[in-house]
mmCIF file of C-alpha atoms in Angstrom:
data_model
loop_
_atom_site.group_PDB
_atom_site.id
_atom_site.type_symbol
_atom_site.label_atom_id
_atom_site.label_comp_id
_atom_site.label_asym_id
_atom_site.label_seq_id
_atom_site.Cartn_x
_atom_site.Cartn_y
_atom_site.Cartn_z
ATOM 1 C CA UNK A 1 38.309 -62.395 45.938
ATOM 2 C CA UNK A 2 36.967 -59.040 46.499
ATOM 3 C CA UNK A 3 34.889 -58.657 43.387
ATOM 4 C CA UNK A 4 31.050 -59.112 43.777
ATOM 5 C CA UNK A 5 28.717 -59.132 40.914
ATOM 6 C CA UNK A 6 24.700 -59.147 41.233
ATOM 7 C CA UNK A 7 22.900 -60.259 38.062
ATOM 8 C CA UNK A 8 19.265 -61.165 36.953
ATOM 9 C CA UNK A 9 18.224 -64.354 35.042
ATOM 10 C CA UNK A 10 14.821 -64.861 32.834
ATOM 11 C CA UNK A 11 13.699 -68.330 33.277
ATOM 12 C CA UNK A 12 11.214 -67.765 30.113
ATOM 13 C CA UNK A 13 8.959 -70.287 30.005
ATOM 14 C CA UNK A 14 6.836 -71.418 26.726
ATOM 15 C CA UNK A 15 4.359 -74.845 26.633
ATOM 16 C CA UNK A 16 6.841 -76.619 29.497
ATOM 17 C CA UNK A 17 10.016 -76.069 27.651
ATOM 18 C CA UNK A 18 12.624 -73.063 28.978
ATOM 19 C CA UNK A 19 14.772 -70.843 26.393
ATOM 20 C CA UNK A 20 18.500 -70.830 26.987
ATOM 21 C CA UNK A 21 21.220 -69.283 25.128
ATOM 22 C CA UNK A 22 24.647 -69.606 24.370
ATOM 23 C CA UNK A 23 27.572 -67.310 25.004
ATOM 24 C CA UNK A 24 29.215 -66.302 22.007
ATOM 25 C CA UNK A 25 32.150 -64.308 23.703
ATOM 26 C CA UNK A 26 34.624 -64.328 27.076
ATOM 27 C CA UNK A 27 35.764 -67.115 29.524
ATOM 28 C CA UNK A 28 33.266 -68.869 29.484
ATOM 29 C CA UNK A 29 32.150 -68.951 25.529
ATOM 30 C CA UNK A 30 29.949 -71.658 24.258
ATOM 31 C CA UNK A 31 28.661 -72.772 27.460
ATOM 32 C CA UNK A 32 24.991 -72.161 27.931
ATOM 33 C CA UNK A 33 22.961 -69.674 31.030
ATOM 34 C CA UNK A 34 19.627 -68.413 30.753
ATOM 35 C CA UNK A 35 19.670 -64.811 29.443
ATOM 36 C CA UNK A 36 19.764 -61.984 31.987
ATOM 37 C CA UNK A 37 22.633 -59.493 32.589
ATOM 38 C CA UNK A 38 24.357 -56.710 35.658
ATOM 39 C CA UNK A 39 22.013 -54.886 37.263
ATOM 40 C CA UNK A 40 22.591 -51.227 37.405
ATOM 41 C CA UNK A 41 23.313 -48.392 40.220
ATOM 42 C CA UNK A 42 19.798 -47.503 41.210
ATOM 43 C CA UNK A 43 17.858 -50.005 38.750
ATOM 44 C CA UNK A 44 15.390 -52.335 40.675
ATOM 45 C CA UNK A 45 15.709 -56.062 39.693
ATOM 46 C CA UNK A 46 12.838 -56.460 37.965
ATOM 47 C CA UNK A 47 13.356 -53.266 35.894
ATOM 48 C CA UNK A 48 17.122 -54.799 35.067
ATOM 49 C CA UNK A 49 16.123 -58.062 33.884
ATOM 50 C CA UNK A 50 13.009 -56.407 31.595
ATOM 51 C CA UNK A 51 15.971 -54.196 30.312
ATOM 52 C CA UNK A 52 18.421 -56.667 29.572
ATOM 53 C CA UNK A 53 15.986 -58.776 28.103
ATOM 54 C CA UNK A 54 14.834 -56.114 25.630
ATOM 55 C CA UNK A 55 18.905 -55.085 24.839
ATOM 56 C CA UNK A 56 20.006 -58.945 24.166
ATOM 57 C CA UNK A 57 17.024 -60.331 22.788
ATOM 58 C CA UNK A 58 14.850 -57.236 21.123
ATOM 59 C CA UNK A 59 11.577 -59.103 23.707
ATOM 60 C CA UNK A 60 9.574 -57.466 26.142
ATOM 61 C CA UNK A 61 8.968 -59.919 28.590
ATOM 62 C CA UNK A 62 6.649 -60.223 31.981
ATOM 63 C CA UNK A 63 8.159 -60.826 34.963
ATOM 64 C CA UNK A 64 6.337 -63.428 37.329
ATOM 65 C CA UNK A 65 7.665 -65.102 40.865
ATOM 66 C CA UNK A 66 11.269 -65.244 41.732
ATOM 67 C CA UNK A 67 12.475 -68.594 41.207
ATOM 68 C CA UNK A 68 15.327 -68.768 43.000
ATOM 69 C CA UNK A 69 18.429 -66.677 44.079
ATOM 70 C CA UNK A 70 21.837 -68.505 43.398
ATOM 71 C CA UNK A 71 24.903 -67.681 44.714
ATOM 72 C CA UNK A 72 28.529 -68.542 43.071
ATOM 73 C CA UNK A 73 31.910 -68.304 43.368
ATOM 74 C CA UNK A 74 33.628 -68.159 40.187
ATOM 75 C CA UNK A 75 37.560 -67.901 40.283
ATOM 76 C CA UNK A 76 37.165 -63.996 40.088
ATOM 77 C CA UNK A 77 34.686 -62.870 41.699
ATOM 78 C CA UNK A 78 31.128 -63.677 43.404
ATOM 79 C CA UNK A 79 27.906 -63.976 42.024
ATOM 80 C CA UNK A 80 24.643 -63.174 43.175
ATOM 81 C CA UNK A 81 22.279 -64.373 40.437
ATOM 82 C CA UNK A 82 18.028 -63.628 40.941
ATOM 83 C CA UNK A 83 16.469 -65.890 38.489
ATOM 84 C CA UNK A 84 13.109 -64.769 38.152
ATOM 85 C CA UNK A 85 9.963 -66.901 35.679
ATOM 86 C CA UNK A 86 9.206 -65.014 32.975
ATOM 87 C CA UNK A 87 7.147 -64.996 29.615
ATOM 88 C CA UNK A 88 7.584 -62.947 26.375
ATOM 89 C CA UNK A 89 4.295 -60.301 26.260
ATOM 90 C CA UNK A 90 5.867 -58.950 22.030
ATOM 91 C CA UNK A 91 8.892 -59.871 20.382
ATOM 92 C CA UNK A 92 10.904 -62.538 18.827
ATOM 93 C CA UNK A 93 13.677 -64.000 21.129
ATOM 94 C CA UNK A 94 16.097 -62.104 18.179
ATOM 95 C CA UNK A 95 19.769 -63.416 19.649
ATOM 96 C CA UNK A 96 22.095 -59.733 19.236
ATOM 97 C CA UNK A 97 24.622 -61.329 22.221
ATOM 98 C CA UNK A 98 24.929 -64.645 22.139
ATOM 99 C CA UNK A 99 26.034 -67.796 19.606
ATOM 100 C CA UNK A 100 22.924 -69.697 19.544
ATOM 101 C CA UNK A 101 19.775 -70.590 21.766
ATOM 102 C CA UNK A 102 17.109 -73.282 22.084
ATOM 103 C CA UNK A 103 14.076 -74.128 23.823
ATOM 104 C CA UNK A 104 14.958 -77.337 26.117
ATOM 105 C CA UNK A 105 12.518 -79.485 27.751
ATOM 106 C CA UNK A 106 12.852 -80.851 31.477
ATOM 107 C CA UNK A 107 13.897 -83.884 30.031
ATOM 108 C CA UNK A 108 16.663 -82.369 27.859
ATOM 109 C CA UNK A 109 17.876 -79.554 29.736
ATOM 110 C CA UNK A 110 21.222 -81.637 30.847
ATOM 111 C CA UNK A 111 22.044 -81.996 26.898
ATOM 112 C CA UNK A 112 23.970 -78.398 26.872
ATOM 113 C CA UNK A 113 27.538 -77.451 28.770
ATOM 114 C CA UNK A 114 25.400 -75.084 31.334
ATOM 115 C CA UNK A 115 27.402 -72.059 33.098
ATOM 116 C CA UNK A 116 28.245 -73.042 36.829
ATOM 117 C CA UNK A 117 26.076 -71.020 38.331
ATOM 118 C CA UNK A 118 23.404 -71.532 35.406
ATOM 119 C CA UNK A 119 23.527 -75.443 36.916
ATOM 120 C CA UNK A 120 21.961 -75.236 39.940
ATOM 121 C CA UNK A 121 18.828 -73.695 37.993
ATOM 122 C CA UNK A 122 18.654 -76.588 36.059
ATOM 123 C CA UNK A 123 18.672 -78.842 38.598
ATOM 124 C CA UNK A 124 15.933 -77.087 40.541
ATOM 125 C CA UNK A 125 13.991 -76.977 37.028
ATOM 126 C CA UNK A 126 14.708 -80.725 36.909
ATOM 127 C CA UNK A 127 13.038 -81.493 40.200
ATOM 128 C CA UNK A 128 9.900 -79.554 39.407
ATOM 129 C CA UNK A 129 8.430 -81.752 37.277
#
């Protein structure tokens, strides 16, 4: 497993509760992450996870504190995932990627079928309260 992949994660946070989404498409459809995406050649983290934000859910969105970094390995390849708290500044959380979303509560964050790497999030979500 040569393959490594670095990604970004926006842990948006509203009145305690944390939006997730679902995938709608791939391996791993209908299981849920928290929305985020590749970063690019050159592209700082922050500036890829403001980006993807904007291209998957139509939301500008401020970055705060880097909540954790996780690191996974799927069957195929490695993950690097920087999962930064974040808050929408304008727009509407419009879903153009994925199957569905909610806004999930410490206390009902284990009710979805999270992504692997998406898990160990949760759990460190779960703790903080």
């Amino acid at each position: 497993m040569n393959r490594r992949i670095t990604v970004v994660a926006a842990i948006i946070c509203c009145n305690g509760s944390y939006f997730a989404t679902q995938r709608g498409y791939g391996e791993f459809k209908d299981y849920w992450e928290f929305p985020g995406g590749k970063v690019e050649m050159g592209e700082s983290l922050i500036d890829a996870l403001k980006r993807e934000i904007m291209e998957e859910l139509d939301t500008t969105i401020s970055v705060g504190r880097r909540l954790t970094t996780v690191e996974y390995d799927y069957p195929s390849f490695h993950l690097t995932m920087h999962c930064y708290l974040c808050t929408v500044v304008t727009g509407g959380l419009v879903l153009k990627e994925h199957e569905s979303a909610a806004w999930l509560t410490p206390e009902n964050l284990d009710n979805v079928k999270w992504l692997p790497a998406d898990r160990h999030v949760v759990e460190l979500l779960i703790k903080r309260v």
